[in-house]
């Protein structure tokens, strides 16, 4: 059963493709709320989820959400054919995985195709991810899904170059190390085209932070041109359509707080295939709020990344890093960009410099520009002699930013509050999750100037009345909200002298 | 962060509670598309999923879908407070089940509460059902979930009465046996308050069929009054709010084609607790399109229903029935009501009468109104002597229908097509799924007169040109669509004389 229906655009972002039909048309088509229909016009088609309007819409017309009109380019007043959609065959493959069987590359290809074509609902994708979580994937499946994810998106290629990359498994606020690593590694003559994400749940993704200094959205040709000029780039991965099905998986698994181990491997490595990476250093932050709770788990990730890399032709080295507190002291786009630039200028917090140089050193050794065991020292040299800062300025200029910018030019939000210690003692913990929530309440990452600045770090002695941290915001209202949150859920924990008697760190928290 | 926002009603059924905010308000609240917010007004509250309108909506106003306004009774122009919703704690319990742990009754209570309060999205519910499917529930969990499902809805009670009930696991078209069983059992003096569902994927649920003869929507008090008068009722379960979370589970698992074994047990038995059942006969239809593929599977269901019943205080007896073809010859509300009434009048297809009497007989024996082994004979007696017909007329009258109705008064849809045999031979199969799809294409169950009438049953000899089946519809267009479908996907399979050589039934299909 098919019907010709006239389009009325509805400019509401619903996060999924929705078609609003009148009761009459839905009845004629034999479809109900939440069913799926195919919308065809001029040889293009899209799948939509049915809503039913009981008023406001004339029979023979329908509202299409922007997710659909963008896809098939229909505009108000045009007509499209609507037919009930059959159940996609990949439902059977999801069931197969649920039943404990293994999926082949062809199976994954069918599922990913249906995901990309909107043939699977979020409910169905959630079932797929649940099956991957509970029944896990073996290494053959992991390799297959990684390759399928990579092949279904755009790819970058850098012929004739050995491509180096760095990736962090995430979960640590203030982790702006890529802003140091890329210029260090590029200054040493290695190619490092770093694509990064924007924040989903964090206060600033590397792309959000870099955007304070220069534009970050480029297409594949522009990326190649910049890399050919400067050896490095710090761009937003979303500007090129790398492994797009992975983004959909992430969107679905995020509210579930589900993160199947091997799907995390696929997600990282598919993007590395798509960006033509030859050598990768993985930063595995261990600690509260990260994916890695202990050394066993770190080792499992490391072995799996290395093995998967081997199977798909990428050499991987893994570094387990301390992830129980923010990297550096600044959290939020402008504050982080300022801190990273200050570190390139020669003055930064040691945790940021140590971590960046350590990871960069692995790449320098792999690229043969540092002697084995001397990579970190070489990285620190590049940083201290100002070579990294010069390279960063080249990169900023190539990306269309102002190359003469200094850390002093970057101003955080004009509204600021200071939170002081209510007692004397030692800082025994800085809670990642609370820091992020305060920065987000203050407006990060959308408000670039919003963020959190730690003044007293872990282990430091504080007196009553000392400023522990500052909150910055672009609006007074958000500053108040964030400050209120900081009082309800203190991000910095202070203990008295008794601290020394506590037998292990785990108990303090 | 909270904001006061003015309500604009949006009369679109979206199948889930949606809140459309302006970009400005969403930004201020720090929420994104697909996030959840809490909407509070006058001490009542509801959770909604965020959509974002880029035009058509003034800042400070929001559209609420009917799912929300129904819940908290807000109308156009009123103001409500909107705050971002925290993640419900039951997410952790879903994760626990995914990780292979067992859930306690308290755990299930928390999950079911969040399901009922819309705190869990369909994605999250899908993950829960996937976990139940893959990791299964043990009997303790099954008992706990059954009890929780029952206690979270309305309940019926019939003090001083022993309550008998019949339930079919479903999947067989034309299964109108309850319309015979209820009057037979009630005529024998036993209490049988039968609540039934409407069709979800079938061509007619028992409630849809009964509605041709009398109203079926009653509240708890009305049901009790009718049962006190007539001993039996055939009403719609949706009229009373029995185990409402179960309906949500069914809505989510349906598109996934997932049906966790033990969740099916909970689903059936929770409603039996809620209707105060003491003795239950379970009809387990085995065959293509049913939940039961073979005798092993039938035995597993039977043992589990009996064991679960024991644990919750309901005596269960199970009967495995032949489910590979429709019961009787009529499929669709009016056609089925007509066929059932005709059987009560003394003239019906033997498959319908045999099955109904067999199931009713189990209840008659359990109730002590028939000698062991003589239940079916007693049921046939009640049917043949017209006692069942008289009882059915009493029930129809008590439910507000016309007690003088006869099968001849029931007219199917006025548009009819006849499909004829294109060759001679034997009917070797009648495909359940195809029959249902044809009846639905013709308009069933919404159009009461639409349906499918089989004229040549399995095993019958046909000559070229014999009418195999008729299709009825209320609209000419739907009749054409259904007839077209019947030609594309023939529901009746005819083979030549070679049929006798085929060694087993399994191979013919």
PDB file of N, CA, C and O in Angstrom, chain A residues 311-359:
ATOM      1  N   UNK A 311      46.393  -6.831  13.144  1.00  0.00           N
ATOM      2  CA  UNK A 311      45.513  -7.457  12.154  1.00  0.00           C
ATOM      3  C   UNK A 311      45.079  -6.485  11.059  1.00  0.00           C
ATOM      4  O   UNK A 311      44.699  -6.908   9.970  1.00  0.00           O
ATOM      5  N   UNK A 312      45.082  -5.186  11.355  1.00  0.00           N
ATOM      6  CA  UNK A 312      44.628  -4.233  10.334  1.00  0.00           C
ATOM      7  C   UNK A 312      45.774  -3.358   9.818  1.00  0.00           C
ATOM      8  O   UNK A 312      45.541  -2.385   9.096  1.00  0.00           O
ATOM      9  N   UNK A 313      47.017  -3.713  10.213  1.00  0.00           N
ATOM     10  CA  UNK A 313      48.169  -3.008   9.639  1.00  0.00           C
ATOM     11  C   UNK A 313      48.522  -1.680  10.287  1.00  0.00           C
ATOM     12  O   UNK A 313      49.058  -0.782   9.630  1.00  0.00           O
ATOM     13  N   UNK A 314      48.218  -1.523  11.570  1.00  0.00           N
ATOM     14  CA  UNK A 314      48.619  -0.304  12.290  1.00  0.00           C
ATOM     15  C   UNK A 314      49.456  -0.717  13.494  1.00  0.00           C
ATOM     16  O   UNK A 314      49.029  -1.553  14.287  1.00  0.00           O
ATOM     17  N   UNK A 315      50.662  -0.137  13.597  1.00  0.00           N
ATOM     18  CA  UNK A 315      51.499  -0.467  14.750  1.00  0.00           C
ATOM     19  C   UNK A 315      51.054   0.391  15.925  1.00  0.00           C
ATOM     20  O   UNK A 315      50.906   1.605  15.796  1.00  0.00           O
ATOM     21  N   UNK A 316      50.787  -0.269  17.054  1.00  0.00           N
ATOM     22  CA  UNK A 316      50.235   0.444  18.206  1.00  0.00           C
ATOM     23  C   UNK A 316      51.165   0.304  19.407  1.00  0.00           C
ATOM     24  O   UNK A 316      51.677  -0.783  19.672  1.00  0.00           O
ATOM     25  N   UNK A 317      51.398   1.423  20.113  1.00  0.00           N
ATOM     26  CA  UNK A 317      52.067   1.335  21.401  1.00  0.00           C
ATOM     27  C   UNK A 317      51.147   1.991  22.433  1.00  0.00           C
ATOM     28  O   UNK A 317      50.486   2.980  22.125  1.00  0.00           O
ATOM     29  N   UNK A 318      51.072   1.398  23.621  1.00  0.00           N
ATOM     30  CA  UNK A 318      50.124   1.904  24.617  1.00  0.00           C
ATOM     31  C   UNK A 318      50.847   2.454  25.834  1.00  0.00           C
ATOM     32  O   UNK A 318      51.858   1.902  26.266  1.00  0.00           O
ATOM     33  N   UNK A 319      50.324   3.533  26.396  1.00  0.00           N
ATOM     34  CA  UNK A 319      50.887   4.134  27.593  1.00  0.00           C
ATOM     35  C   UNK A 319      49.760   4.296  28.612  1.00  0.00           C
ATOM     36  O   UNK A 319      48.752   4.942  28.316  1.00  0.00           O
ATOM     37  N   UNK A 320      49.921   3.690  29.769  1.00  0.00           N
ATOM     38  CA  UNK A 320      48.919   3.858  30.822  1.00  0.00           C
ATOM     39  C   UNK A 320      49.263   5.131  31.592  1.00  0.00           C
ATOM     40  O   UNK A 320      50.406   5.322  32.005  1.00  0.00           O
ATOM     41  N   UNK A 321      48.298   6.027  31.713  1.00  0.00           N
ATOM     42  CA  UNK A 321      48.575   7.304  32.381  1.00  0.00           C
ATOM     43  C   UNK A 321      47.686   7.470  33.609  1.00  0.00           C
ATOM     44  O   UNK A 321      46.654   6.813  33.742  1.00  0.00           O
ATOM     45  N   UNK A 322      48.086   8.387  34.476  1.00  0.00           N
ATOM     46  CA  UNK A 322      47.355   8.641  35.718  1.00  0.00           C
ATOM     47  C   UNK A 322      46.119   9.473  35.392  1.00  0.00           C
ATOM     48  O   UNK A 322      46.211  10.571  34.851  1.00  0.00           O
ATOM     49  N   UNK A 323      44.943   8.944  35.699  1.00  0.00           N
ATOM     50  CA  UNK A 323      43.725   9.632  35.275  1.00  0.00           C
ATOM     51  C   UNK A 323      42.796  10.012  36.397  1.00  0.00           C
ATOM     52  O   UNK A 323      41.617  10.296  36.173  1.00  0.00           O
ATOM     53  N   UNK A 324      43.313  10.044  37.627  1.00  0.00           N
ATOM     54  CA  UNK A 324      42.413  10.247  38.764  1.00  0.00           C
ATOM     55  C   UNK A 324      42.151  11.708  39.095  1.00  0.00           C
ATOM     56  O   UNK A 324      41.427  12.020  40.028  1.00  0.00           O
ATOM     57  N   UNK A 325      42.798  12.619  38.365  1.00  0.00           N
ATOM     58  CA  UNK A 325      42.550  14.051  38.542  1.00  0.00           C
ATOM     59  C   UNK A 325      42.749  14.719  37.194  1.00  0.00           C
ATOM     60  O   UNK A 325      43.287  14.115  36.267  1.00  0.00           O
ATOM     61  N   UNK A 326      42.309  15.949  37.042  1.00  0.00           N
ATOM     62  CA  UNK A 326      42.451  16.611  35.744  1.00  0.00           C
ATOM     63  C   UNK A 326      43.922  16.727  35.329  1.00  0.00           C
ATOM     64  O   UNK A 326      44.818  16.778  36.174  1.00  0.00           O
ATOM     65  N   UNK A 327      44.158  16.764  34.013  1.00  0.00           N
ATOM     66  CA  UNK A 327      45.505  17.022  33.493  1.00  0.00           C
ATOM     67  C   UNK A 327      45.693  18.541  33.491  1.00  0.00           C
ATOM     68  O   UNK A 327      44.881  19.268  32.897  1.00  0.00           O
ATOM     69  N   UNK A 328      46.733  19.032  34.131  1.00  0.00           N
ATOM     70  CA  UNK A 328      46.908  20.484  34.278  1.00  0.00           C
ATOM     71  C   UNK A 328      45.870  21.019  35.245  1.00  0.00           C
ATOM     72  O   UNK A 328      45.328  20.280  36.079  1.00  0.00           O
ATOM     73  N   UNK A 329      45.579  22.306  35.132  1.00  0.00           N
ATOM     74  CA  UNK A 329      44.678  22.928  36.108  1.00  0.00           C
ATOM     75  C   UNK A 329      43.428  23.535  35.469  1.00  0.00           C
ATOM     76  O   UNK A 329      42.531  23.980  36.162  1.00  0.00           O
ATOM     77  N   UNK A 330      43.433  23.604  34.136  1.00  0.00           N
ATOM     78  CA  UNK A 330      42.352  24.301  33.447  1.00  0.00           C
ATOM     79  C   UNK A 330      41.404  23.318  32.776  1.00  0.00           C
ATOM     80  O   UNK A 330      41.839  22.346  32.160  1.00  0.00           O
ATOM     81  N   UNK A 331      40.101  23.584  32.908  1.00  0.00           N
ATOM     82  CA  UNK A 331      39.076  22.757  32.268  1.00  0.00           C
ATOM     83  C   UNK A 331      38.042  23.688  31.618  1.00  0.00           C
ATOM     84  O   UNK A 331      37.476  24.551  32.298  1.00  0.00           O
ATOM     85  N   UNK A 332      37.820  23.506  30.324  1.00  0.00           N
ATOM     86  CA  UNK A 332      36.932  24.408  29.560  1.00  0.00           C
ATOM     87  C   UNK A 332      37.708  24.941  28.366  1.00  0.00           C
ATOM     88  O   UNK A 332      38.929  25.115  28.458  1.00  0.00           O
ATOM     89  N   UNK A 333      37.044  25.193  27.222  1.00  0.00           N
ATOM     90  CA  UNK A 333      37.779  25.483  25.981  1.00  0.00           C
ATOM     91  C   UNK A 333      38.830  26.603  26.076  1.00  0.00           C
ATOM     92  O   UNK A 333      40.008  26.366  25.814  1.00  0.00           O
ATOM     93  N   UNK A 334      38.431  27.805  26.471  1.00  0.00           N
ATOM     94  CA  UNK A 334      39.385  28.921  26.464  1.00  0.00           C
ATOM     95  C   UNK A 334      40.473  28.718  27.510  1.00  0.00           C
ATOM     96  O   UNK A 334      41.662  28.929  27.252  1.00  0.00           O
ATOM     97  N   UNK A 335      40.065  28.273  28.702  1.00  0.00           N
ATOM     98  CA  UNK A 335      41.045  28.055  29.762  1.00  0.00           C
ATOM     99  C   UNK A 335      42.063  26.991  29.352  1.00  0.00           C
ATOM    100  O   UNK A 335      43.269  27.125  29.621  1.00  0.00           O
ATOM    101  N   UNK A 336      41.597  25.961  28.680  1.00  0.00           N
ATOM    102  CA  UNK A 336      42.516  24.892  28.268  1.00  0.00           C
ATOM    103  C   UNK A 336      43.438  25.355  27.146  1.00  0.00           C
ATOM    104  O   UNK A 336      44.634  25.034  27.125  1.00  0.00           O
ATOM    105  N   UNK A 337      42.878  26.108  26.190  1.00  0.00           N
ATOM    106  CA  UNK A 337      43.707  26.612  25.089  1.00  0.00           C
ATOM    107  C   UNK A 337      44.787  27.534  25.654  1.00  0.00           C
ATOM    108  O   UNK A 337      45.952  27.497  25.248  1.00  0.00           O
ATOM    109  N   UNK A 338      44.393  28.352  26.616  1.00  0.00           N
ATOM    110  CA  UNK A 338      45.333  29.286  27.250  1.00  0.00           C
ATOM    111  C   UNK A 338      46.454  28.509  27.962  1.00  0.00           C
ATOM    112  O   UNK A 338      47.627  28.820  27.826  1.00  0.00           O
ATOM    113  N   UNK A 339      46.074  27.476  28.692  1.00  0.00           N
ATOM    114  CA  UNK A 339      47.071  26.695  29.435  1.00  0.00           C
ATOM    115  C   UNK A 339      48.021  25.949  28.489  1.00  0.00           C
ATOM    116  O   UNK A 339      49.225  25.873  28.722  1.00  0.00           O
ATOM    117  N   UNK A 340      47.444  25.396  27.398  1.00  0.00           N
ATOM    118  CA  UNK A 340      48.283  24.675  26.436  1.00  0.00           C
ATOM    119  C   UNK A 340      49.262  25.632  25.765  1.00  0.00           C
ATOM    120  O   UNK A 340      50.458  25.335  25.609  1.00  0.00           O
ATOM    121  N   UNK A 341      48.777  26.798  25.384  1.00  0.00           N
ATOM    122  CA  UNK A 341      49.642  27.773  24.718  1.00  0.00           C
ATOM    123  C   UNK A 341      50.732  28.261  25.673  1.00  0.00           C
ATOM    124  O   UNK A 341      51.888  28.423  25.291  1.00  0.00           O
ATOM    125  N   UNK A 342      50.351  28.414  26.926  1.00  0.00           N
ATOM    126  CA  UNK A 342      51.322  28.853  27.933  1.00  0.00           C
ATOM    127  C   UNK A 342      52.410  27.777  28.096  1.00  0.00           C
ATOM    128  O   UNK A 342      53.596  28.104  28.250  1.00  0.00           O
ATOM    129  N   UNK A 343      51.999  26.535  28.042  1.00  0.00           N
ATOM    130  CA  UNK A 343      52.985  25.452  28.151  1.00  0.00           C
ATOM    131  C   UNK A 343      53.926  25.479  26.941  1.00  0.00           C
ATOM    132  O   UNK A 343      55.138  25.274  27.071  1.00  0.00           O
ATOM    133  N   UNK A 344      53.373  25.755  25.757  1.00  0.00           N
ATOM    134  CA  UNK A 344      54.226  25.855  24.568  1.00  0.00           C
ATOM    135  C   UNK A 344      55.160  27.068  24.691  1.00  0.00           C
ATOM    136  O   UNK A 344      56.285  27.056  24.190  1.00  0.00           O
ATOM    137  N   UNK A 345      54.697  28.102  25.370  1.00  0.00           N
ATOM    138  CA  UNK A 345      55.516  29.301  25.579  1.00  0.00           C
ATOM    139  C   UNK A 345      56.593  29.063  26.642  1.00  0.00           C
ATOM    140  O   UNK A 345      57.471  29.907  26.846  1.00  0.00           O
ATOM    141  N   UNK A 346      56.512  27.939  27.347  1.00  0.00           N
ATOM    142  CA  UNK A 346      57.580  27.608  28.286  1.00  0.00           C
ATOM    143  C   UNK A 346      57.162  27.547  29.741  1.00  0.00           C
ATOM    144  O   UNK A 346      57.967  27.258  30.614  1.00  0.00           O
ATOM    145  N   UNK A 347      55.898  27.832  30.012  1.00  0.00           N
ATOM    146  CA  UNK A 347      55.478  27.866  31.404  1.00  0.00           C
ATOM    147  C   UNK A 347      54.166  27.116  31.573  1.00  0.00           C
ATOM    148  O   UNK A 347      53.095  27.687  31.355  1.00  0.00           O
ATOM    149  N   UNK A 348      54.225  25.901  32.000  1.00  0.00           N
ATOM    150  CA  UNK A 348      52.946  25.200  32.163  1.00  0.00           C
ATOM    151  C   UNK A 348      53.005  24.276  33.337  1.00  0.00           C
ATOM    152  O   UNK A 348      54.088  24.023  33.866  1.00  0.00           O
ATOM    153  N   UNK A 349      51.868  23.731  33.744  1.00  0.00           N
ATOM    154  CA  UNK A 349      51.870  22.793  34.868  1.00  0.00           C
ATOM    155  C   UNK A 349      52.625  21.522  34.485  1.00  0.00           C
ATOM    156  O   UNK A 349      52.549  21.052  33.345  1.00  0.00           O
ATOM    157  N   UNK A 350      53.352  20.998  35.436  1.00  0.00           N
ATOM    158  CA  UNK A 350      54.234  19.878  35.124  1.00  0.00           C
ATOM    159  C   UNK A 350      53.456  18.651  34.662  1.00  0.00           C
ATOM    160  O   UNK A 350      53.914  17.914  33.784  1.00  0.00           O
ATOM    161  N   UNK A 351      52.230  18.414  35.223  1.00  0.00           N
ATOM    162  CA  UNK A 351      51.501  17.207  34.823  1.00  0.00           C
ATOM    163  C   UNK A 351      51.192  17.247  33.326  1.00  0.00           C
ATOM    164  O   UNK A 351      51.256  16.238  32.628  1.00  0.00           O
ATOM    165  N   UNK A 352      50.852  18.429  32.816  1.00  0.00           N
ATOM    166  CA  UNK A 352      50.544  18.574  31.397  1.00  0.00           C
ATOM    167  C   UNK A 352      51.791  18.348  30.544  1.00  0.00           C
ATOM    168  O   UNK A 352      51.764  17.610  29.554  1.00  0.00           O
ATOM    169  N   UNK A 353      52.892  18.956  30.953  1.00  0.00           N
ATOM    170  CA  UNK A 353      54.127  18.864  30.166  1.00  0.00           C
ATOM    171  C   UNK A 353      54.695  17.446  30.205  1.00  0.00           C
ATOM    172  O   UNK A 353      55.095  16.896  29.171  1.00  0.00           O
ATOM    173  N   UNK A 354      54.682  16.849  31.386  1.00  0.00           N
ATOM    174  CA  UNK A 354      55.208  15.488  31.519  1.00  0.00           C
ATOM    175  C   UNK A 354      54.434  14.501  30.654  1.00  0.00           C
ATOM    176  O   UNK A 354      55.003  13.685  29.936  1.00  0.00           O
ATOM    177  N   UNK A 355      53.109  14.608  30.727  1.00  0.00           N
ATOM    178  CA  UNK A 355      52.287  13.657  29.993  1.00  0.00           C
ATOM    179  C   UNK A 355      52.443  13.857  28.485  1.00  0.00           C
ATOM    180  O   UNK A 355      52.597  12.892  27.729  1.00  0.00           O
ATOM    181  N   UNK A 356      52.428  15.109  28.040  1.00  0.00           N
ATOM    182  CA  UNK A 356      52.537  15.394  26.607  1.00  0.00           C
ATOM    183  C   UNK A 356      53.879  14.922  26.064  1.00  0.00           C
ATOM    184  O   UNK A 356      53.961  14.286  25.003  1.00  0.00           O
ATOM    185  N   UNK A 357      54.927  15.218  26.789  1.00  0.00           N
ATOM    186  CA  UNK A 357      56.267  14.859  26.318  1.00  0.00           C
ATOM    187  C   UNK A 357      56.429  13.341  26.304  1.00  0.00           C
ATOM    188  O   UNK A 357      57.050  12.781  25.384  1.00  0.00           O
ATOM    189  N   UNK A 358      55.856  12.689  27.304  1.00  0.00           N
ATOM    190  CA  UNK A 358      55.950  11.231  27.354  1.00  0.00           C
ATOM    191  C   UNK A 358      55.298  10.584  26.146  1.00  0.00           C
ATOM    192  O   UNK A 358      55.875   9.696  25.497  1.00  0.00           O
ATOM    193  N   UNK A 359      54.096  11.033  25.811  1.00  0.00           N
ATOM    194  CA  UNK A 359      53.380  10.449  24.675  1.00  0.00           C
ATOM    195  C   UNK A 359      54.049  10.842  23.355  1.00  0.00           C
ATOM    196  O   UNK A 359      54.210  10.015  22.458  1.00  0.00           O
TER     197      UNK A 359
END
